[in-house]
């Protein structure tokens, strides 16, 4: 059986570094797509730090993110801009997207709360987000991070990564577990989509562009 000889590029770890400064936030991010799930996240929003470390862990991405934002106003700018920077990191690290699987799907249950989430995505280059969080209780007592904040983050991320993203809550309404399921499922479905398949020559598209 002829062994497909992998080109050196196929082995090279895909990395990116992004810094972004506005009057509202200053953010620096570093990503390795072919990592082991290690992360160092400091956004000043503890619940978001928790979600992004789960995202990195379950996606096997190595991720660093340091954000300094106008939290004295509220967490909106820092939350949204963190999504922008991580989106840009994925776009940059994916570069020409050669050999990637492109599509990813993940279901993640959180057994004790019977919450269940499905994430389906396409690294199509045509960004959009479909996420109707209507069934989830809107507010967290402690963390102050809401399901609407998560939607803002997912919108900023998918727009700047060029990803068509579908998030569906199939069961459950407990916010902490629902959001944990979403960020874990996002990590797992992205890991599948960015995976390089040696049998794939060029792009996973008959149009030849992504
Ligand atoms: Mn948790």
PDB file of C-alpha atoms and ligand atoms in Angstrom:
ATOM      1  CA  UNK A   1       0.000   0.000   0.000  1.00  0.00           C
ATOM      2  CA  UNK A   2       1.541   3.357  -1.015  1.00  0.00           C
ATOM      3  CA  UNK A   3       2.067   5.589   2.029  1.00  0.00           C
ATOM      4  CA  UNK A   4       1.005   9.204   1.298  1.00  0.00           C
ATOM      5  CA  UNK A   5       4.187  11.197   1.881  1.00  0.00           C
ATOM      6  CA  UNK A   6       3.257  14.203   4.047  1.00  0.00           C
ATOM      7  CA  UNK A   7       4.726  17.543   2.868  1.00  0.00           C
ATOM      8  CA  UNK A   8       6.782  19.347   5.512  1.00  0.00           C
ATOM      9  CA  UNK A   9       4.021  22.008   5.714  1.00  0.00           C
ATOM     10  CA  UNK A  10       1.600  19.311   6.835  1.00  0.00           C
ATOM     11  CA  UNK A  11       3.653  18.804   9.986  1.00  0.00           C
ATOM     12  CA  UNK A  12       4.313  22.441  10.811  1.00  0.00           C
ATOM     13  CA  UNK A  13       2.322  23.615  13.828  1.00  0.00           C
ATOM     14  CA  UNK A  14      -0.045  26.405  12.860  1.00  0.00           C
ATOM     15  CA  UNK A  15       0.428  29.464  15.083  1.00  0.00           C
ATOM     16  CA  UNK A  16      -0.701  33.083  15.233  1.00  0.00           C
ATOM     17  CA  UNK A  17      -0.132  36.187  17.331  1.00  0.00           C
ATOM     18  CA  UNK A  18      -2.589  39.128  17.369  1.00  0.00           C
ATOM     19  CA  UNK A  19      -2.506  42.412  19.282  1.00  0.00           C
ATOM     20  CA  UNK A  20      -5.383  44.869  19.125  1.00  0.00           C
ATOM     21  CA  UNK A  21      -5.668  48.298  20.762  1.00  0.00           C
ATOM     22  CA  UNK A  22      -8.675  50.642  20.889  1.00  0.00           C
ATOM     23  CA  UNK A  23      -9.792  53.382  23.301  1.00  0.00           C
ATOM     24  CA  UNK A  24     -11.881  50.705  25.074  1.00  0.00           C
ATOM     25  CA  UNK A  25      -9.620  47.641  25.190  1.00  0.00           C
ATOM     26  CA  UNK A  26      -6.024  46.454  24.712  1.00  0.00           C
ATOM     27  CA  UNK A  27      -5.771  42.738  23.903  1.00  0.00           C
ATOM     28  CA  UNK A  28      -2.922  40.403  23.053  1.00  0.00           C
ATOM     29  CA  UNK A  29      -3.539  36.813  21.945  1.00  0.00           C
ATOM     30  CA  UNK A  30      -1.418  33.833  20.900  1.00  0.00           C
ATOM     31  CA  UNK A  31      -2.739  30.559  19.454  1.00  0.00           C
ATOM     32  CA  UNK A  32      -1.375  27.185  18.346  1.00  0.00           C
ATOM     33  CA  UNK A  33      -3.983  25.132  16.463  1.00  0.00           C
ATOM     34  CA  UNK A  34      -1.950  21.951  16.844  1.00  0.00           C
ATOM     35  CA  UNK A  35      -1.372  22.218  20.608  1.00  0.00           C
ATOM     36  CA  UNK A  36      -2.311  20.189  23.668  1.00  0.00           C
ATOM     37  CA  UNK A  37      -5.066  22.309  25.224  1.00  0.00           C
ATOM     38  CA  UNK A  38      -2.890  24.494  27.478  1.00  0.00           C
ATOM     39  CA  UNK A  39      -4.194  28.007  28.180  1.00  0.00           C
ATOM     40  CA  UNK A  40      -3.452  31.241  30.036  1.00  0.00           C
ATOM     41  CA  UNK A  41      -6.484  33.530  29.927  1.00  0.00           C
ATOM     42  CA  UNK A  42      -6.754  36.883  31.711  1.00  0.00           C
ATOM     43  CA  UNK A  43      -9.680  39.023  30.492  1.00  0.00           C
ATOM     44  CA  UNK A  44     -10.782  40.492  33.814  1.00  0.00           C
ATOM     45  CA  UNK A  45     -14.094  38.602  33.376  1.00  0.00           C
ATOM     46  CA  UNK A  46     -13.604  35.415  35.468  1.00  0.00           C
ATOM     47  CA  UNK A  47     -16.521  33.529  33.904  1.00  0.00           C
ATOM     48  CA  UNK A  48     -15.211  34.221  30.375  1.00  0.00           C
ATOM     49  CA  UNK A  49     -11.719  33.058  31.481  1.00  0.00           C
ATOM     50  CA  UNK A  50     -13.342  29.827  32.683  1.00  0.00           C
ATOM     51  CA  UNK A  51     -15.186  29.327  29.346  1.00  0.00           C
ATOM     52  CA  UNK A  52     -12.112  30.072  27.187  1.00  0.00           C
ATOM     53  CA  UNK A  53      -9.924  27.660  29.155  1.00  0.00           C
ATOM     54  CA  UNK A  54     -12.555  24.937  28.573  1.00  0.00           C
ATOM     55  CA  UNK A  55     -12.676  25.878  24.868  1.00  0.00           C
ATOM     56  CA  UNK A  56      -8.877  25.527  24.569  1.00  0.00           C
ATOM     57  CA  UNK A  57      -8.784  22.294  26.591  1.00  0.00           C
ATOM     58  CA  UNK A  58     -11.461  20.526  24.567  1.00  0.00           C
ATOM     59  CA  UNK A  59     -10.160  21.842  21.240  1.00  0.00           C
ATOM     60  CA  UNK A  60      -6.571  20.876  22.063  1.00  0.00           C
ATOM     61  CA  UNK A  61      -5.604  24.452  21.178  1.00  0.00           C
ATOM     62  CA  UNK A  62      -2.816  26.228  23.069  1.00  0.00           C
ATOM     63  CA  UNK A  63      -4.241  29.668  23.812  1.00  0.00           C
ATOM     64  CA  UNK A  64      -2.975  32.778  25.588  1.00  0.00           C
ATOM     65  CA  UNK A  65      -5.128  35.875  25.962  1.00  0.00           C
ATOM     66  CA  UNK A  66      -4.490  39.001  28.011  1.00  0.00           C
ATOM     67  CA  UNK A  67      -7.115  41.762  27.920  1.00  0.00           C
ATOM     68  CA  UNK A  68      -7.284  45.137  29.626  1.00  0.00           C
ATOM     69  CA  UNK A  69     -10.647  46.748  29.037  1.00  0.00           C
ATOM     70  CA  UNK A  70     -13.037  49.413  30.373  1.00  0.00           C
ATOM     71  CA  UNK A  71     -14.756  47.020  32.814  1.00  0.00           C
ATOM     72  CA  UNK A  72     -15.712  50.011  34.943  1.00  0.00           C
ATOM     73  CA  UNK A  73     -18.353  50.638  32.223  1.00  0.00           C
ATOM     74  CA  UNK A  74     -19.422  46.957  31.914  1.00  0.00           C
ATOM     75  CA  UNK A  75     -17.991  43.780  30.365  1.00  0.00           C
ATOM     76  CA  UNK A  76     -19.425  44.394  26.853  1.00  0.00           C
ATOM     77  CA  UNK A  77     -16.343  45.848  25.075  1.00  0.00           C
ATOM     78  CA  UNK A  78     -13.865  43.418  26.670  1.00  0.00           C
ATOM     79  CA  UNK A  79     -16.138  40.453  25.966  1.00  0.00           C
ATOM     80  CA  UNK A  80     -16.802  41.346  22.331  1.00  0.00           C
ATOM     81  CA  UNK A  81     -13.210  42.374  21.571  1.00  0.00           C
ATOM     82  CA  UNK A  82     -11.901  39.097  23.068  1.00  0.00           C
ATOM     83  CA  UNK A  83     -14.129  37.306  20.552  1.00  0.00           C
ATOM     84  CA  UNK A  84     -12.759  39.483  17.736  1.00  0.00           C
ATOM     85  CA  UNK A  85      -9.121  38.737  18.667  1.00  0.00           C
ATOM     86  CA  UNK A  86      -9.656  34.955  19.010  1.00  0.00           C
ATOM     87  CA  UNK A  87     -11.512  34.988  15.669  1.00  0.00           C
ATOM     88  CA  UNK A  88      -8.581  36.801  14.047  1.00  0.00           C
ATOM     89  CA  UNK A  89      -6.140  34.299  15.625  1.00  0.00           C
ATOM     90  CA  UNK A  90      -7.987  31.365  14.014  1.00  0.00           C
ATOM     91  CA  UNK A  91      -8.207  33.112  10.630  1.00  0.00           C
ATOM     92  CA  UNK A  92      -4.477  33.910  10.718  1.00  0.00           C
ATOM     93  CA  UNK A  93      -3.367  30.452  11.967  1.00  0.00           C
ATOM     94  CA  UNK A  94      -5.537  28.680   9.349  1.00  0.00           C
ATOM     95  CA  UNK A  95      -3.912  30.839   6.647  1.00  0.00           C
ATOM     96  CA  UNK A  96      -4.727  29.176   3.256  1.00  0.00           C
ATOM     97  CA  UNK A  97      -6.821  26.419   4.923  1.00  0.00           C
ATOM     98  CA  UNK A  98      -5.115  23.772   2.757  1.00  0.00           C
ATOM     99  CA  UNK A  99      -5.923  20.192   3.729  1.00  0.00           C
ATOM    100  CA  UNK A 100      -8.386  21.024   6.530  1.00  0.00           C
ATOM    101  CA  UNK A 101     -11.595  19.038   7.018  1.00  0.00           C
ATOM    102  CA  UNK A 102     -13.588  22.345   7.057  1.00  0.00           C
ATOM    103  CA  UNK A 103     -16.766  21.005   8.781  1.00  0.00           C
ATOM    104  CA  UNK A 104     -17.157  20.098  12.474  1.00  0.00           C
ATOM    105  CA  UNK A 105     -19.981  18.843  14.681  1.00  0.00           C
ATOM    106  CA  UNK A 106     -20.070  18.212  18.429  1.00  0.00           C
ATOM    107  CA  UNK A 107     -22.709  17.317  20.984  1.00  0.00           C
ATOM    108  CA  UNK A 108     -21.733  17.900  24.593  1.00  0.00           C
ATOM    109  CA  UNK A 109     -23.995  16.808  27.474  1.00  0.00           C
ATOM    110  CA  UNK A 110     -23.524  17.941  31.072  1.00  0.00           C
ATOM    111  CA  UNK A 111     -25.038  14.899  32.719  1.00  0.00           C
ATOM    112  CA  UNK A 112     -26.092  16.150  36.171  1.00  0.00           C
ATOM    113  CA  UNK A 113     -28.090  19.050  34.648  1.00  0.00           C
ATOM    114  CA  UNK A 114     -29.276  17.175  31.579  1.00  0.00           C
ATOM    115  CA  UNK A 115     -28.286  20.132  29.506  1.00  0.00           C
ATOM    116  CA  UNK A 116     -27.324  19.187  26.000  1.00  0.00           C
ATOM    117  CA  UNK A 117     -25.914  21.369  23.279  1.00  0.00           C
ATOM    118  CA  UNK A 118     -25.096  20.842  19.585  1.00  0.00           C
ATOM    119  CA  UNK A 119     -22.542  22.936  17.707  1.00  0.00           C
ATOM    120  CA  UNK A 120     -22.207  22.569  13.923  1.00  0.00           C
ATOM    121  CA  UNK A 121     -19.789  24.725  11.942  1.00  0.00           C
ATOM    122  CA  UNK A 122     -18.297  25.338   8.502  1.00  0.00           C
ATOM    123  CA  UNK A 123     -14.992  27.175   8.001  1.00  0.00           C
ATOM    124  CA  UNK A 124     -16.495  28.575   4.805  1.00  0.00           C
ATOM    125  CA  UNK A 125     -15.086  32.083   4.873  1.00  0.00           C
ATOM    126  CA  UNK A 126     -18.733  33.313   4.893  1.00  0.00           C
ATOM    127  CA  UNK A 127     -19.402  34.214   8.550  1.00  0.00           C
ATOM    128  CA  UNK A 128     -22.821  33.870  10.231  1.00  0.00           C
ATOM    129  CA  UNK A 129     -24.177  32.862  13.637  1.00  0.00           C
ATOM    130  CA  UNK A 130     -27.433  31.007  14.328  1.00  0.00           C
ATOM    131  CA  UNK A 131     -28.051  30.892  18.081  1.00  0.00           C
ATOM    132  CA  UNK A 132     -31.428  31.443  19.779  1.00  0.00           C
ATOM    133  CA  UNK A 133     -30.803  31.270  23.535  1.00  0.00           C
ATOM    134  CA  UNK A 134     -34.455  31.907  24.358  1.00  0.00           C
ATOM    135  CA  UNK A 135     -34.861  28.871  26.628  1.00  0.00           C
ATOM    136  CA  UNK A 136     -31.966  29.734  28.997  1.00  0.00           C
ATOM    137  CA  UNK A 137     -32.507  31.759  32.155  1.00  0.00           C
ATOM    138  CA  UNK A 138     -31.050  35.106  31.232  1.00  0.00           C
ATOM    139  CA  UNK A 139     -29.079  36.169  34.233  1.00  0.00           C
ATOM    140  CA  UNK A 140     -26.395  34.741  36.431  1.00  0.00           C
ATOM    141  CA  UNK A 141     -26.590  35.795  40.036  1.00  0.00           C
ATOM    142  CA  UNK A 142     -22.887  35.687  40.772  1.00  0.00           C
ATOM    143  CA  UNK A 143     -20.746  36.051  37.693  1.00  0.00           C
ATOM    144  CA  UNK A 144     -22.818  38.734  35.931  1.00  0.00           C
ATOM    145  CA  UNK A 145     -21.937  37.046  32.618  1.00  0.00           C
ATOM    146  CA  UNK A 146     -25.159  36.398  30.707  1.00  0.00           C
ATOM    147  CA  UNK A 147     -26.167  34.119  27.847  1.00  0.00           C
ATOM    148  CA  UNK A 148     -26.528  37.327  25.768  1.00  0.00           C
ATOM    149  CA  UNK A 149     -22.879  38.134  26.510  1.00  0.00           C
ATOM    150  CA  UNK A 150     -22.004  34.650  25.239  1.00  0.00           C
ATOM    151  CA  UNK A 151     -23.975  35.338  22.071  1.00  0.00           C
ATOM    152  CA  UNK A 152     -22.049  38.596  21.538  1.00  0.00           C
ATOM    153  CA  UNK A 153     -18.787  36.675  21.980  1.00  0.00           C
ATOM    154  CA  UNK A 154     -19.848  33.938  19.515  1.00  0.00           C
ATOM    155  CA  UNK A 155     -20.955  36.611  16.999  1.00  0.00           C
ATOM    156  CA  UNK A 156     -17.624  38.479  17.176  1.00  0.00           C
ATOM    157  CA  UNK A 157     -15.642  35.202  17.012  1.00  0.00           C
ATOM    158  CA  UNK A 158     -17.524  33.678  14.045  1.00  0.00           C
ATOM    159  CA  UNK A 159     -17.475  36.997  12.117  1.00  0.00           C
ATOM    160  CA  UNK A 160     -13.700  37.481  12.435  1.00  0.00           C
ATOM    161  CA  UNK A 161     -12.810  33.789  11.978  1.00  0.00           C
ATOM    162  CA  UNK A 162     -14.980  33.570   8.822  1.00  0.00           C
ATOM    163  CA  UNK A 163     -17.037  30.680  10.227  1.00  0.00           C
ATOM    164  CA  UNK A 164     -20.674  29.725   9.652  1.00  0.00           C
ATOM    165  CA  UNK A 165     -21.695  28.717  13.193  1.00  0.00           C
ATOM    166  CA  UNK A 166     -24.886  26.978  14.405  1.00  0.00           C
ATOM    167  CA  UNK A 167     -25.436  26.584  18.160  1.00  0.00           C
ATOM    168  CA  UNK A 168     -28.537  24.736  19.406  1.00  0.00           C
ATOM    169  CA  UNK A 169     -29.563  24.089  22.998  1.00  0.00           C
ATOM    170  CA  UNK A 170     -31.326  20.733  22.880  1.00  0.00           C
ATOM    171  CA  UNK A 171     -32.036  20.297  26.572  1.00  0.00           C
ATOM    172  CA  UNK A 172     -31.627  22.045  29.939  1.00  0.00           C
ATOM    173  CA  UNK A 173     -31.851  25.673  31.075  1.00  0.00           C
ATOM    174  CA  UNK A 174     -29.208  26.004  33.782  1.00  0.00           C
ATOM    175  CA  UNK A 175     -26.977  28.817  32.433  1.00  0.00           C
ATOM    176  CA  UNK A 176     -23.565  27.762  33.829  1.00  0.00           C
ATOM    177  CA  UNK A 177     -23.845  24.253  32.400  1.00  0.00           C
ATOM    178  CA  UNK A 178     -25.404  25.348  29.129  1.00  0.00           C
ATOM    179  CA  UNK A 179     -22.579  27.815  28.444  1.00  0.00           C
ATOM    180  CA  UNK A 180     -19.962  25.281  29.513  1.00  0.00           C
ATOM    181  CA  UNK A 181     -21.469  22.793  27.030  1.00  0.00           C
ATOM    182  CA  UNK A 182     -21.420  25.453  24.287  1.00  0.00           C
ATOM    183  CA  UNK A 183     -17.741  26.417  24.724  1.00  0.00           C
ATOM    184  CA  UNK A 184     -16.663  22.747  25.033  1.00  0.00           C
ATOM    185  CA  UNK A 185     -18.686  21.792  21.916  1.00  0.00           C
ATOM    186  CA  UNK A 186     -17.218  24.783  20.050  1.00  0.00           C
ATOM    187  CA  UNK A 187     -13.705  23.573  20.925  1.00  0.00           C
ATOM    188  CA  UNK A 188     -14.416  19.995  19.858  1.00  0.00           C
ATOM    189  CA  UNK A 189     -16.194  20.867  16.589  1.00  0.00           C
ATOM    190  CA  UNK A 190     -13.423  23.346  15.677  1.00  0.00           C
ATOM    191  CA  UNK A 191     -10.749  20.723  16.389  1.00  0.00           C
ATOM    192  CA  UNK A 192     -12.517  18.460  13.898  1.00  0.00           C
ATOM    193  CA  UNK A 193     -12.852  21.211  11.264  1.00  0.00           C
ATOM    194  CA  UNK A 194      -9.237  22.457  11.455  1.00  0.00           C
ATOM    195  CA  UNK A 195      -7.851  18.930  11.424  1.00  0.00           C
ATOM    196  CA  UNK A 196      -5.543  18.407   8.433  1.00  0.00           C
ATOM    197  CA  UNK A 197      -6.387  15.253   6.493  1.00  0.00           C
ATOM    198  CA  UNK A 198      -3.385  13.979   4.478  1.00  0.00           C
ATOM    199  CA  UNK A 199      -5.741  12.549   1.843  1.00  0.00           C
ATOM    200  CA  UNK A 200      -7.176  16.022   1.176  1.00  0.00           C
ATOM    201  CA  UNK A 201      -5.279  17.725  -1.641  1.00  0.00           C
ATOM    202  CA  UNK A 202      -5.772  21.484  -1.544  1.00  0.00           C
ATOM    203  CA  UNK A 203      -9.097  22.859  -0.257  1.00  0.00           C
ATOM    204  CA  UNK A 204     -12.250  20.992   0.881  1.00  0.00           C
ATOM    205  CA  UNK A 205     -14.229  22.851  -1.758  1.00  0.00           C
ATOM    206  CA  UNK A 206     -15.154  22.041  -5.373  1.00  0.00           C
ATOM    207  CA  UNK A 207     -15.146  25.810  -5.977  1.00  0.00           C
ATOM    208  CA  UNK A 208     -11.447  25.843  -5.056  1.00  0.00           C
ATOM    209  CA  UNK A 209     -11.907  28.814  -2.668  1.00  0.00           C
ATOM    210  CA  UNK A 210     -12.790  29.099   1.059  1.00  0.00           C
TER     211      UNK A 210
HETATM  212 MN1  LIG B   1     -17.824  25.363  35.363  1.00  0.00          MN
END
